Amino acid sequence: MTTTRGLRDREAPITMLTAYDAPSAAVVDEAGVDVILVGDSMGNAVLGYDSTLPVTLDEIASRTAAVARATADALVVADMPFLSFGVEPAESVRNAGRLLKEADADAVKIESGPHTVEMTRRMTEVGIPVMAHLGLTPQHVNRLGGYARQGTDQDAAEEIVDLAGAHAEAGAFALVLEHVPANLAGAVTEALEVPTIGIGAGPDCDGQVLVINDAVGLGDWSPPFSRQFGDVRGEMLDAVTAYREAVESGEFPADEHWHVEEELDDLY
Ligand code: KIV
């Protein structure tokens, strides 16, 4: 069983992948991935939105519960969606707590900034482990003006280093660094005692995370910093096409797929 403390003590790179449903969580868990993130990337990856902003706490809770039911070993981290935190401090803590109490998450992830340091401290104090997230934070797309690389000049890089330290000091058990220069990610990793998990942040983080659709080749687009390790979309397309053709040709269902109850012969 992966624990938040176990991650800190690990020698080997930490592996993290998103999952949004029970069957994929079961595969990710069986493959030995350390952490399953029920990311708000589900907005783009499975719910058909063009950003993460519309994702609700109910959607995260329902998907997290499905993932947790199918996971035996990995640490299950639920992402806090846009505006489920950061408005009222007490509401933020209650919403995070709900993901542990009702959805069986082991921890929450929060897209972080100056406003989440005290929130991280409070959640940690009441027993909610927090994974911080700095660099490109997609919930801020409207303020950032897009999904560009972050921390690329001296001031922006220093802000990330400072915020990383502040969140670690406030109790965050790990930190995601998204789409930042590799030398900045390396410097943050060097400075922190808690593990960093990078996405588009180079090889010097303590671990790596990808969105499952990108990693297995399920989507029709993936970001430049990810790699497709399979062609699940191609496999699905072949299987679904084969199904359609078999039905249309009468080849399916075959004799072994149906049965007759002789007792019913006189029904009509
Ligand atoms: O929502 C998500 O999947 C994420 C990862 C990309 C880190 O935040």
Short mmCIF file of C-alpha atoms and ligand atoms in Angstrom, two decimals:
data_model
loop_
_atom_site.label_atom_id
_atom_site.label_comp_id
_atom_site.label_asym_id
_atom_site.label_seq_id
_atom_site.Cartn_x
_atom_site.Cartn_y
_atom_site.Cartn_z
CA MET A 1 0.00 0.00 0.00
CA THR A 2 1.41 3.39 -0.96
CA THR A 3 1.21 6.01 1.80
CA THR A 4 2.01 9.72 1.81
CA ARG A 5 4.94 9.03 4.12
CA GLY A 6 6.11 6.12 1.98
CA LEU A 7 6.40 8.47 -1.00
CA ARG A 8 8.79 10.69 0.90
CA ASP A 9 11.07 7.76 1.77
CA ARG A 10 11.16 6.26 -1.72
CA GLU A 11 14.44 5.88 -3.59
CA ALA A 12 13.01 4.97 -7.02
CA PRO A 13 11.17 7.60 -9.07
CA ILE A 14 7.52 7.98 -8.07
CA THR A 15 4.99 7.05 -10.75
CA MET A 16 1.63 8.81 -10.93
CA LEU A 17 -1.08 8.53 -13.58
CA THR A 18 -4.61 9.84 -13.73
CA ALA A 19 -7.66 7.55 -13.80
CA TYR A 20 -11.33 8.48 -13.82
CA ASP A 21 -13.17 5.14 -13.61
CA ALA A 22 -12.94 1.71 -11.99
CA PRO A 23 -11.67 -0.37 -14.96
CA SER A 24 -8.80 1.97 -15.77
CA ALA A 25 -7.94 2.41 -12.09
CA ALA A 26 -7.74 -1.39 -11.75
CA VAL A 27 -5.27 -1.53 -14.66
CA VAL A 28 -3.16 1.35 -13.35
CA ASP A 29 -3.08 -0.24 -9.89
CA GLU A 30 -2.23 -3.69 -11.25
CA ALA A 31 0.63 -2.17 -13.27
CA GLY A 32 2.17 -1.02 -9.99
CA VAL A 33 1.80 2.75 -10.40
CA ASP A 34 2.30 4.43 -7.00
CA VAL A 35 -0.31 7.19 -7.14
CA ILE A 36 -3.63 7.48 -8.98
CA LEU A 37 -4.75 11.06 -9.47
CA VAL A 38 -8.45 11.57 -10.10
CA GLY A 39 -7.60 14.78 -11.89
CA ASP A 40 -9.94 17.54 -12.92
CA SER A 41 -8.35 16.86 -16.33
CA MET A 42 -11.40 14.56 -16.50
CA GLY A 43 -13.13 17.69 -17.85
CA ASN A 44 -11.20 17.38 -21.12
CA ALA A 45 -10.32 13.68 -20.92
CA VAL A 46 -13.72 12.09 -20.31
CA LEU A 47 -16.49 14.68 -19.85
CA GLY A 48 -16.17 16.42 -23.21
CA TYR A 49 -15.45 19.95 -21.94
CA ASP A 50 -12.74 22.11 -23.47
CA SER A 51 -11.26 23.08 -20.08
CA THR A 52 -11.26 21.87 -16.48
CA LEU A 53 -13.36 24.79 -15.22
CA PRO A 54 -16.85 23.21 -15.47
CA VAL A 55 -15.88 20.09 -13.44
CA THR A 56 -17.89 19.89 -10.21
CA LEU A 57 -17.12 18.53 -6.76
CA ASP A 58 -19.88 15.93 -7.26
CA GLU A 59 -18.21 14.70 -10.45
CA ILE A 60 -14.82 14.44 -8.71
CA ALA A 61 -16.43 12.68 -5.72
CA SER A 62 -18.29 10.15 -7.86
CA ARG A 63 -15.24 9.35 -10.01
CA THR A 64 -12.93 9.19 -6.97
CA ALA A 65 -15.24 6.69 -5.26
CA ALA A 66 -15.22 4.51 -8.39
CA VAL A 67 -11.41 4.66 -8.59
CA ALA A 68 -11.00 3.94 -4.86
CA ARG A 69 -13.27 0.87 -5.09
CA ALA A 70 -11.02 -0.58 -7.80
CA THR A 71 -7.66 0.27 -6.20
CA ALA A 72 -5.83 -2.02 -3.80
CA ASP A 73 -2.32 -0.55 -3.54
CA ALA A 74 -1.97 2.88 -5.10
CA LEU A 75 -2.49 6.11 -3.20
CA VAL A 76 -5.72 7.72 -4.48
CA VAL A 77 -5.51 11.52 -4.75
CA ALA A 78 -8.64 13.52 -5.59
CA ASP A 79 -8.23 16.84 -7.38
CA MET A 80 -10.16 19.77 -5.94
CA PRO A 81 -12.05 21.38 -8.83
CA PHE A 82 -12.28 25.08 -9.67
CA LEU A 83 -13.99 27.12 -6.92
CA SER A 84 -14.42 24.13 -4.59
CA PHE A 85 -11.63 25.81 -2.59
CA GLY A 86 -10.27 29.31 -2.15
CA VAL A 87 -13.54 31.17 -1.66
CA GLU A 88 -14.37 30.47 2.00
CA PRO A 89 -11.71 28.79 4.19
CA ALA A 90 -14.18 26.59 6.11
CA GLU A 91 -15.97 25.54 2.93
CA SER A 92 -12.62 24.59 1.35
CA VAL A 93 -11.75 22.31 4.26
CA ARG A 94 -15.23 20.73 4.29
CA ASN A 95 -15.11 20.11 0.53
CA ALA A 96 -11.69 18.48 0.83
CA GLY A 97 -12.87 16.44 3.81
CA ARG A 98 -15.86 15.21 1.82
CA LEU A 99 -13.49 13.66 -0.75
CA LEU A 100 -11.89 11.62 2.04
CA LYS A 101 -15.06 10.83 4.01
CA GLU A 102 -17.47 10.06 1.19
CA ALA A 103 -15.29 9.21 -1.79
CA ASP A 104 -12.52 7.33 0.05
CA ALA A 105 -9.66 9.47 -1.33
CA ASP A 106 -6.37 9.20 0.56
CA ALA A 107 -5.43 12.83 -0.15
CA VAL A 108 -6.42 15.87 -2.17
CA LYS A 109 -4.53 17.92 -4.74
CA ILE A 110 -4.93 21.68 -4.91
CA GLU A 111 -3.83 24.01 -7.71
CA SER A 112 -1.74 26.26 -5.54
CA GLY A 113 -0.81 29.90 -5.17
CA PRO A 114 -0.25 32.44 -2.41
CA HIS A 115 -3.88 31.95 -1.32
CA THR A 116 -3.48 28.21 -0.63
CA VAL A 117 -0.62 28.23 1.89
CA GLU A 118 -2.80 28.68 5.00
CA MET A 119 -5.45 26.41 3.49
CA THR A 120 -2.83 23.69 3.10
CA ARG A 121 -1.80 24.18 6.73
CA ARG A 122 -5.41 23.96 8.01
CA MET A 123 -6.24 20.88 5.94
CA THR A 124 -3.05 19.15 7.05
CA GLU A 125 -3.84 20.02 10.69
CA VAL A 126 -7.28 18.42 10.50
CA GLY A 127 -5.89 15.30 8.84
CA ILE A 128 -6.35 15.92 5.12
CA PRO A 129 -3.07 15.25 3.28
CA VAL A 130 -2.48 17.90 0.58
CA MET A 131 -0.55 17.59 -2.67
CA ALA A 132 0.32 21.08 -3.91
CA HIS A 133 0.50 21.99 -7.62
CA LEU A 134 2.58 24.86 -9.04
CA GLY A 135 3.73 26.06 -12.45
CA LEU A 136 1.01 25.72 -15.07
CA THR A 137 -2.25 25.50 -13.13
CA PRO A 138 -4.98 24.96 -15.76
CA GLN A 139 -7.76 26.32 -13.49
CA HIS A 140 -6.08 29.73 -13.97
CA VAL A 141 -6.23 29.56 -17.77
CA ASN A 142 -8.25 32.77 -18.05
CA ARG A 143 -5.81 34.72 -15.89
CA LEU A 144 -2.73 33.17 -17.53
CA GLY A 145 -4.16 33.68 -21.02
CA GLY A 146 -3.50 30.09 -22.12
CA TYR A 147 -1.58 26.95 -21.24
CA ALA A 148 1.95 28.27 -21.81
CA ARG A 149 5.10 27.19 -19.96
CA GLN A 150 5.47 28.94 -16.55
CA GLY A 151 8.43 30.11 -14.46
CA THR A 152 10.44 31.18 -17.48
CA ASP A 153 11.88 34.46 -16.11
CA GLN A 154 13.76 35.19 -12.92
CA ASP A 155 10.80 36.70 -10.99
CA ALA A 156 8.35 33.98 -11.97
CA ALA A 157 10.90 31.26 -11.16
CA GLU A 158 11.62 32.80 -7.76
CA GLU A 159 7.90 32.94 -6.99
CA ILE A 160 7.59 29.21 -7.73
CA VAL A 161 10.61 28.40 -5.53
CA ASP A 162 9.15 30.51 -2.69
CA LEU A 163 5.65 29.05 -3.00
CA ALA A 164 7.04 25.51 -3.16
CA GLY A 165 8.89 26.09 0.12
CA ALA A 166 5.86 27.74 1.74
CA HIS A 167 3.56 24.82 0.84
CA ALA A 168 6.09 22.25 2.04
CA GLU A 169 6.45 24.19 5.29
CA ALA A 170 2.63 24.32 5.60
CA GLY A 171 2.51 20.52 5.43
CA ALA A 172 2.02 19.54 1.77
CA PHE A 173 3.23 15.94 1.40
CA ALA A 174 4.18 16.32 -2.28
CA LEU A 175 4.26 18.92 -5.03
CA VAL A 176 3.26 18.67 -8.68
CA LEU A 177 5.32 20.90 -10.99
CA GLU A 178 3.65 21.39 -14.37
CA HIS A 179 5.21 22.77 -17.59
CA VAL A 180 8.16 24.59 -16.01
CA PRO A 181 11.83 24.63 -17.11
CA ALA A 182 13.72 21.48 -16.09
CA ASN A 183 16.43 23.50 -14.31
CA LEU A 184 13.78 25.26 -12.20
CA ALA A 185 12.13 21.91 -11.34
CA GLY A 186 15.56 20.53 -10.45
CA ALA A 187 16.26 23.47 -8.14
CA VAL A 188 12.87 23.11 -6.40
CA THR A 189 13.41 19.37 -6.00
CA GLU A 190 16.85 19.98 -4.51
CA ALA A 191 15.47 22.54 -2.06
CA LEU A 192 12.49 20.51 -0.79
CA GLU A 193 12.30 17.54 1.55
CA VAL A 194 8.92 16.53 0.17
CA PRO A 195 8.87 14.83 -3.25
CA THR A 196 8.21 16.71 -6.49
CA ILE A 197 6.23 15.07 -9.27
CA GLY A 198 6.73 16.61 -12.68
CA ILE A 199 4.68 16.89 -15.84
CA GLY A 200 6.57 18.70 -18.57
CA ALA A 201 9.15 19.58 -15.93
CA GLY A 202 12.12 17.43 -16.94
CA PRO A 203 13.95 14.45 -15.45
CA ASP A 204 15.10 15.87 -12.12
CA CYS A 205 11.79 15.67 -10.24
CA ASP A 206 11.29 12.83 -7.75
CA GLY A 207 8.52 11.41 -9.93
CA GLN A 208 6.48 11.84 -13.10
CA VAL A 209 2.76 12.17 -13.81
CA LEU A 210 0.80 11.96 -17.06
CA VAL A 211 -2.87 12.06 -18.02
CA ILE A 212 -3.89 8.47 -18.79
CA ASN A 213 -5.47 9.34 -22.16
CA ASP A 214 -2.13 10.76 -23.30
CA ALA A 215 -0.05 7.88 -21.90
CA VAL A 216 -2.10 5.07 -23.44
CA GLY A 217 -2.96 6.90 -26.68
CA LEU A 218 -6.69 7.32 -26.14
CA GLY A 219 -7.13 10.91 -27.24
CA ASP A 220 -6.67 12.46 -30.66
CA TRP A 221 -4.27 15.10 -29.25
CA SER A 222 -1.64 15.10 -26.52
CA PRO A 223 0.65 17.83 -25.20
CA PRO A 224 4.25 18.02 -26.51
CA PHE A 225 5.71 17.01 -23.14
CA SER A 226 3.81 13.72 -22.91
CA ARG A 227 4.51 10.42 -24.64
CA GLN A 228 2.06 7.84 -26.00
CA PHE A 229 3.05 4.40 -24.70
CA GLY A 230 0.22 2.64 -26.56
CA ASP A 231 -2.53 3.07 -29.15
CA VAL A 232 -5.71 2.38 -27.19
CA ARG A 233 -7.77 4.59 -29.51
CA GLY A 234 -6.61 2.55 -32.51
CA GLU A 235 -7.35 -0.73 -30.67
CA MET A 236 -10.83 0.49 -29.68
CA LEU A 237 -11.58 1.68 -33.19
CA ASP A 238 -10.58 -1.72 -34.60
CA ALA A 239 -12.70 -3.58 -32.02
CA VAL A 240 -15.79 -1.37 -32.47
CA THR A 241 -15.53 -1.54 -36.26
CA ALA A 242 -15.19 -5.34 -36.09
CA TYR A 243 -18.31 -5.48 -33.85
CA ARG A 244 -20.35 -3.34 -36.27
CA GLU A 245 -19.28 -5.40 -39.25
CA ALA A 246 -20.05 -8.70 -37.48
CA VAL A 247 -23.58 -7.54 -36.59
CA GLU A 248 -24.24 -6.16 -40.05
CA SER A 249 -23.02 -9.38 -41.72
CA GLY A 250 -24.99 -11.64 -39.35
CA GLU A 251 -21.78 -13.28 -38.08
CA PHE A 252 -22.64 -12.09 -34.53
CA PRO A 253 -24.34 -13.43 -32.48
CA ALA A 254 -23.10 -16.94 -33.37
CA ASP A 255 -24.53 -20.19 -32.00
CA GLU A 256 -22.43 -20.04 -28.82
CA HIS A 257 -23.86 -16.60 -27.90
CA TRP A 258 -27.53 -17.59 -27.47
CA HIS A 259 -29.70 -20.42 -26.17
CA VAL A 260 -33.24 -21.75 -26.56
CA GLU A 261 -35.60 -22.83 -23.72
CA GLU A 262 -37.58 -25.75 -25.11
CA GLU A 263 -40.30 -25.11 -22.54
CA LEU A 264 -41.06 -21.88 -24.36
CA ASP A 265 -41.59 -23.53 -27.77
CA ASP A 266 -45.39 -23.44 -27.36
CA LEU A 267 -45.46 -19.79 -26.33
CA TYR A 268 -47.10 -18.62 -29.57
O1 KIV B 1 -5.89 17.24 -13.45
C1 KIV B 1 -4.83 16.64 -13.70
O2 KIV B 1 -4.81 15.57 -14.32
C2 KIV B 1 -3.58 17.23 -13.23
C3 KIV B 1 -2.30 16.60 -13.67
C4 KIV B 1 -2.02 16.93 -15.08
C5 KIV B 1 -1.18 16.93 -12.78
O3 KIV B 1 -3.61 18.19 -12.54
#
